[in-house]
XYZ file of C-alpha atoms in Angstrom:
437
model
C -20.825 -48.483 15.312
C -17.938 -46.395 14.059
C -18.275 -42.660 14.414
C -18.620 -40.612 11.286
C -15.632 -38.339 10.765
C -16.458 -34.785 11.720
C -16.157 -31.938 9.277
C -12.908 -29.981 9.431
C -12.866 -27.103 11.869
C -10.589 -24.138 11.168
C -11.777 -21.861 13.960
C -14.656 -21.314 16.321
C -15.162 -17.898 14.757
C -14.120 -16.179 11.553
C -13.421 -12.463 11.165
C -12.667 -12.212 14.886
C -10.600 -9.462 16.505
C -6.832 -9.560 16.421
C -4.685 -9.104 19.517
C -4.473 -5.562 20.872
C -0.839 -4.951 19.789
C -1.771 -6.161 16.297
C -4.829 -3.896 16.353
C -2.637 -0.881 17.158
C -0.141 -1.772 14.417
C -2.830 -2.256 11.795
C -4.577 0.950 12.861
C -1.347 2.877 12.193
C -0.949 1.226 8.779
C -4.534 2.033 7.835
C -4.147 5.627 9.017
C -1.210 6.133 6.652
C -2.977 4.319 3.808
C -6.086 6.466 4.295
C -4.003 9.627 3.960
C -2.327 8.057 0.921
C -5.759 7.278 -0.509
C -6.677 10.957 -0.376
C -3.489 11.817 -2.294
C -4.256 9.001 -4.731
C -7.683 10.475 -5.470
C -6.213 13.954 -5.926
C -3.513 12.654 -8.276
C -6.098 10.757 -10.315
C -8.375 13.775 -10.571
C -5.438 15.995 -11.599
C -4.376 13.533 -14.313
C -7.901 13.220 -15.739
C -8.456 16.981 -15.734
C -5.116 17.701 -17.411
C -5.484 14.881 -19.964
C -8.924 16.205 -20.969
C -8.037 19.903 -20.990
C -6.833 22.117 -23.862
C -3.314 21.603 -22.446
C -3.537 17.789 -22.778
C -0.475 17.611 -25.042
C 1.647 18.820 -22.146
C 0.457 15.975 -19.928
C 1.215 13.254 -22.480
C 4.561 14.871 -23.358
C 5.527 14.800 -19.667
C 4.344 11.199 -19.223
C 6.316 10.050 -22.285
C 9.500 12.038 -21.542
C 12.417 9.594 -21.505
C 15.323 9.743 -19.083
C 17.911 7.187 -17.991
C 20.849 5.102 -19.188
C 20.158 3.060 -22.312
C 23.077 0.529 -22.097
C 21.404 -0.866 -18.954
C 17.970 -0.780 -20.627
C 17.027 2.057 -18.277
C 16.169 4.845 -20.697
C 12.499 4.895 -19.742
C 9.630 7.335 -19.917
C 8.515 8.998 -16.690
C 5.362 6.905 -16.806
C 7.467 3.770 -17.166
C 9.736 4.804 -14.284
C 6.636 5.247 -12.130
C 5.159 1.833 -12.991
C 8.410 -0.151 -12.872
C 10.328 1.796 -10.247
C 7.960 3.445 -7.788
C 5.584 0.497 -7.687
C 8.518 -1.730 -6.697
C 8.420 0.140 -3.362
C 4.694 -0.572 -3.109
C 5.210 -4.303 -3.722
C 8.202 -4.379 -1.359
C 5.892 -3.200 1.424
C 3.202 -5.700 0.432
C 5.798 -8.474 0.638
C 7.005 -7.290 4.047
C 3.459 -7.138 5.392
C 2.517 -10.578 4.114
C 5.701 -12.196 5.454
C 5.234 -10.542 8.828
C 1.621 -11.719 9.050
C 2.588 -15.336 8.353
C 5.653 -15.330 10.635
C 4.486 -13.388 13.689
C 1.024 -11.986 12.968
C -2.475 -13.384 13.122
C -2.004 -15.418 9.936
C 0.584 -17.713 11.484
C -2.419 -19.732 12.668
C -4.207 -21.721 9.972
C -7.526 -20.952 11.646
C -6.902 -17.219 11.184
C -5.291 -17.396 7.743
C -7.675 -19.680 5.887
C -10.598 -17.271 5.475
C -8.830 -14.084 4.254
C -6.396 -16.042 2.073
C -9.156 -18.160 0.527
C -11.333 -15.068 0.083
C -8.457 -13.310 -1.707
C -8.038 -16.305 -4.026
C -11.771 -16.282 -4.735
C -11.594 -12.533 -5.326
C -8.931 -13.130 -7.985
C -10.314 -16.270 -9.643
C -13.969 -15.261 -10.079
C -13.308 -11.820 -11.686
C -10.751 -13.403 -14.027
C -13.295 -16.058 -15.025
C -16.082 -13.520 -15.593
C -13.842 -11.287 -17.716
C -12.709 -14.262 -19.780
C -16.263 -15.489 -20.384
C -17.380 -12.020 -21.507
C -14.461 -11.734 -23.950
C -14.220 -15.277 -25.312
C -15.327 -14.270 -28.789
C -13.199 -11.112 -28.996
C -9.841 -12.615 -29.888
C -6.525 -13.184 -28.144
C -5.724 -9.490 -27.728
C -8.840 -8.812 -25.642
C -8.261 -11.933 -23.564
C -4.852 -10.594 -22.498
C -6.687 -8.365 -20.045
C -8.083 -11.227 -17.966
C -6.059 -10.236 -14.866
C -7.009 -6.532 -14.866
C -10.027 -6.851 -12.515
C -8.313 -9.147 -10.009
C -6.750 -6.443 -7.802
C -8.044 -4.589 -4.725
C -6.622 -1.143 -3.943
C -6.400 -0.779 -0.155
C -5.614 2.971 -0.248
C -8.538 3.742 -2.555
C -10.855 1.534 -0.466
C -9.814 3.246 2.759
C -10.316 6.658 1.164
C -13.892 5.558 0.440
C -14.356 4.584 4.092
C -13.009 7.969 5.164
C -15.365 9.822 2.823
C -18.458 7.983 4.072
C -17.198 8.302 7.678
C -17.919 4.706 8.568
C -16.601 3.226 11.821
C -15.643 -0.193 10.529
C -14.884 -2.642 13.373
C -11.306 -3.804 13.957
C -11.995 -7.321 12.669
C -13.322 -6.059 9.332
C -10.461 -3.591 8.878
C -7.933 -6.368 9.546
C -9.740 -8.631 7.085
C -9.728 -5.907 4.409
C -6.003 -5.212 4.840
C -5.077 -8.905 4.740
C -7.309 -9.453 1.722
C -5.662 -6.584 -0.156
C -2.100 -7.680 0.729
C -2.669 -11.294 -0.374
C -4.392 -9.904 -3.461
C -1.309 -7.812 -4.292
C 0.994 -10.801 -3.939
C -1.234 -12.929 -6.183
C -1.164 -10.070 -8.686
C 2.633 -9.896 -8.706
C 2.732 -13.653 -9.289
C 0.391 -13.222 -12.249
C 2.560 -10.399 -13.604
C 5.725 -12.476 -13.252
C 4.328 -15.581 -14.968
C 1.922 -14.160 -17.537
C 3.129 -10.650 -18.370
C 6.874 -11.080 -18.708
C 8.403 -11.227 -22.179
C 11.778 -11.408 -23.854
C 13.385 -13.286 -20.970
C 17.152 -12.710 -20.676
C 18.508 -15.544 -18.451
C 21.948 -13.977 -18.010
C 20.535 -10.810 -16.477
C 18.248 -12.906 -14.286
C 21.181 -14.987 -13.054
C 23.189 -11.813 -12.477
C 20.365 -10.479 -10.265
C 20.970 -13.368 -7.876
C 24.309 -11.822 -6.818
C 23.051 -8.508 -5.374
C 19.899 -10.242 -4.103
C 22.056 -12.818 -2.305
C 24.257 -10.116 -0.764
C 21.166 -8.164 0.302
C 19.777 -11.319 1.914
C 23.069 -12.017 3.710
C 23.240 -8.496 5.160
C 19.545 -8.540 6.081
C 19.856 -11.896 7.866
C 22.796 -10.464 9.798
C 20.482 -7.557 10.735
C 22.595 -4.941 8.972
C 20.337 -1.895 8.603
C 22.776 0.553 6.984
C 20.919 2.123 4.054
C 24.167 2.894 2.191
C 24.789 -0.875 1.946
C 21.249 -2.158 1.400
C 19.975 0.491 -1.026
C 22.641 -0.017 -3.747
C 22.127 -3.793 -3.603
C 18.351 -3.367 -3.835
C 18.748 -0.970 -6.777
C 21.109 -3.376 -8.562
C 18.662 -6.256 -8.041
C 15.826 -4.131 -9.422
C 17.858 -3.017 -12.484
C 18.949 -6.557 -13.368
C 15.461 -8.009 -12.938
C 14.155 -5.214 -15.166
C 16.790 -6.000 -17.804
C 15.922 -9.718 -17.616
C 12.467 -9.179 -19.124
C 10.587 -9.952 -15.896
C 8.576 -6.992 -14.650
C 10.794 -5.045 -12.257
C 8.196 -4.861 -9.470
C 8.849 -8.577 -8.875
C 12.222 -7.514 -7.458
C 10.411 -5.647 -4.693
C 8.717 -8.830 -3.476
C 11.926 -10.901 -3.707
C 13.793 -8.318 -1.627
C 10.961 -8.185 0.924
C 10.992 -11.942 1.424
C 14.731 -11.713 2.194
C 14.136 -9.436 5.198
C 13.843 -11.163 8.608
C 10.714 -10.453 10.622
C 11.691 -11.340 14.167
C 14.256 -9.368 16.163
C 17.442 -11.322 16.873
C 18.405 -11.056 20.534
C 21.510 -13.084 19.672
C 22.667 -10.253 17.388
C 21.781 -7.606 19.932
C 18.566 -6.390 18.297
C 16.045 -4.739 20.578
C 12.581 -3.402 19.856
C 10.970 -4.082 16.497
C 12.258 -6.538 13.923
C 13.915 -5.408 10.719
C 10.789 -5.946 8.577
C 8.632 -3.752 10.793
C 11.353 -1.082 11.001
C 11.671 -0.911 7.197
C 7.905 -0.884 6.820
C 7.624 2.016 9.261
C 10.193 4.021 7.271
C 8.983 3.244 3.767
C 5.169 3.240 4.090
C 4.901 7.058 4.112
C 7.080 7.129 0.972
C 4.889 4.538 -0.740
C 1.491 5.895 0.301
C 2.424 9.565 0.110
C 4.570 9.620 -3.038
C 5.129 6.402 -5.002
C 1.509 5.319 -5.513
C 0.062 8.833 -6.121
C 2.791 9.608 -8.681
C 2.116 6.310 -10.447
C -1.609 7.111 -10.469
C -0.910 10.566 -11.884
C 1.033 9.162 -14.849
C -1.218 6.138 -15.389
C -4.778 7.407 -14.857
C -4.611 10.240 -17.375
C -6.724 9.210 -20.355
C -8.393 11.436 -22.929
C -12.018 10.355 -22.556
C -13.408 12.492 -25.374
C -16.516 13.741 -23.594
C -19.749 11.841 -23.066
C -19.593 10.216 -26.508
C -16.063 9.021 -25.860
C -17.100 7.682 -22.473
C -19.969 5.711 -24.019
C -17.701 4.425 -26.777
C -15.101 3.267 -24.250
C -17.662 1.383 -22.154
C -19.070 -0.284 -25.280
C -15.770 -2.120 -25.732
C -16.156 -5.752 -24.494
C -12.849 -5.273 -22.662
C -14.401 -2.460 -20.639
C -17.633 -4.385 -20.070
C -15.658 -7.357 -18.774
C -13.654 -5.178 -16.377
C -16.649 -3.346 -14.918
C -18.732 -6.491 -14.427
C -15.764 -8.418 -13.016
C -14.838 -5.684 -10.536
C -18.377 -5.084 -9.273
C -19.964 -8.539 -9.483
C -16.906 -10.815 -9.710
C -15.110 -9.451 -6.667
C -18.298 -9.526 -4.602
C -19.155 -13.092 -5.593
C -15.570 -14.288 -5.105
C -14.895 -12.736 -1.696
C -18.370 -13.186 -0.212
C -18.954 -16.603 -1.771
C -15.715 -18.164 -0.526
C -16.138 -16.712 2.974
C -19.714 -18.038 3.136
C -18.688 -21.430 1.745
C -15.897 -21.916 4.300
C -18.183 -20.921 7.144
C -20.981 -23.238 6.052
C -18.755 -26.243 5.328
C -16.971 -26.085 8.694
C -18.118 -25.490 12.229
C -16.944 -21.899 12.066
C -19.239 -18.927 12.440
C -18.993 -15.166 12.165
C -17.634 -13.352 15.185
C -20.111 -11.826 17.619
C -21.386 -8.433 16.475
C -20.913 -9.179 12.772
C -23.497 -10.184 10.196
C -23.351 -11.349 6.603
C -24.330 -7.888 5.388
C -20.981 -6.685 6.782
C -19.132 -9.287 4.715
C -21.175 -8.270 1.666
C -20.214 -4.615 2.145
C -16.564 -5.544 2.463
C -16.781 -7.792 -0.615
C -18.225 -4.886 -2.612
C -15.432 -2.643 -1.335
C -12.896 -5.205 -2.606
C -14.104 -4.297 -6.103
C -12.276 -0.984 -5.801
C -9.388 -1.996 -8.027
C -7.081 0.768 -9.136
C -3.294 0.858 -8.769
C -2.436 -2.717 -9.752
C -5.338 -2.870 -12.227
C -3.919 0.154 -14.084
C -0.492 -1.506 -14.143
C -1.854 -4.770 -15.552
C -3.897 -2.855 -18.154
C -0.715 -1.247 -19.475
C 1.065 -4.614 -19.511
C -1.887 -6.234 -21.285
C -2.452 -3.758 -24.099
C 0.432 -1.281 -24.138
C 0.277 2.263 -22.755
C -1.773 4.606 -24.932
C -3.456 1.893 -27.038
C -7.225 1.972 -27.595
C -7.862 -1.041 -25.378
C -5.614 0.425 -22.683
C -7.539 3.704 -22.670
C -10.857 1.854 -22.584
C -9.568 -0.375 -19.788
C -8.580 2.653 -17.719
C -12.033 4.187 -18.147
C -13.544 0.848 -17.110
C -11.266 0.541 -14.062
C -12.292 3.999 -12.879
C -15.972 3.312 -13.590
C -16.030 -0.140 -12.006
C -14.139 1.071 -8.948
C -16.519 4.006 -8.548
C -19.621 1.794 -8.850
C -18.193 -0.722 -6.356
C -17.324 2.105 -3.960
C -20.809 3.624 -4.154
C -22.526 0.276 -3.573
C -20.197 -0.511 -0.676
C -20.854 2.929 0.798
C -24.610 2.310 0.763
C -24.310 -1.108 2.449
C -21.754 -0.046 5.065
C -23.541 3.201 5.928
C -26.659 1.178 6.719
C -24.649 -0.509 9.475
C -22.820 2.573 10.714
C -24.886 2.954 13.910
C -24.003 -0.620 14.813
C -20.343 0.019 13.968
C -20.307 3.017 16.310
C -21.570 0.810 19.134
C -18.867 -1.773 18.400
C -16.243 0.994 18.368
C -17.363 2.181 21.817
C -17.115 -1.391 23.093
C -13.631 -1.783 21.585
C -12.430 1.285 23.492
C -13.891 0.370 26.883
C -11.247 -0.438 29.501
C -13.166 -1.085 32.725
C -10.207 -2.492 34.663
C -7.864 0.330 33.605
C -5.027 -1.976 32.538
C -4.421 -0.193 29.250
C -5.935 -2.967 27.126
C -9.596 -2.603 26.094
C -11.748 -5.362 27.569
C -12.956 -6.542 24.137
C -9.377 -7.563 23.230
C -8.881 -9.475 26.464
C -11.826 -11.758 25.807
C -11.632 -12.216 22.034
C -12.613 -15.520 20.427
């Protein structure tokens, strides 16, 4: 009798620990992003306070102040410079991180990549579907916001973890970072295909020239900033002029950067991608994202009545429900489905409540959600203001629910942390990372 084909097996365990060098690298990234998350929260609070104070006119006048060179379509407001310019740095780093993970990180193995990538896709698709269903009868304008609740803000999420003082295990932190990075790249794809308008093919073709030169220098491992920066700026400016959102240029430039060090070209130490990431992450987390949040999060709520009115908008309802319920269902549901339809299982020391807490935390959508809200409805429009209130509300609710779930497991997380630091043989590598699944 012929054997029945076995079900596909991606890995013996899912959400397992990374290698120790990868653990150290990710820990450094998360440390910087946590500090950036604190600045992000401060910038958001400052914007909301100023926008709802007697001096609110000053805030909106500053946000709408235009500077730049009009012949190159670069006479933009400060708020526009923050969303198109500063966020290009943010997406450049996301592109570098994703490429590095697939070339030399844990995600180069299908068994490691399938769960976080699939979970990220589920965390984008389900919120988009829920928002769309809740706004089907509201017209085409409301439906333009379908992508708003699809993003996860890693800095904001890590700030939440810092506030509740949870000791999340290495495997869960790695999963959260990978989820957020894939999420960001899916978001930039959505922006490029669904939120670009007035395409100018000549400018787009012209952008290929500086992008090609940047790629050539990068592949030759040229790291001179005075050569790379002007080419990157020219690529960004031409992509912006082409009608495609300028942040797309950040991802294109990131994908041009080699990950592995070239011994043939005399490179030693880290590869070019990791070196650039090390230099630019403090700029992104400490300046670019907080400044964007400051100019984007400021919305005149109008007191309690204005808050209620904003959340009565079906657009706002769709965003809140999609962030809180949609993200949780998408991330948790896909992870559970993959585990149950293969021979995989959760890593030792983890339980499904941990995945549920992480899925709730993925509902903290902020930076990219604010960007997509502006692209959907136009900065300062009624729907845009309501969407911003909903993004803040949904993110806060998701954060509070995640805090409750994760704090319940904090004693267990402390025990796992102790185990992950134990080095009985004194070889400099904790024992838990020498015997990972």
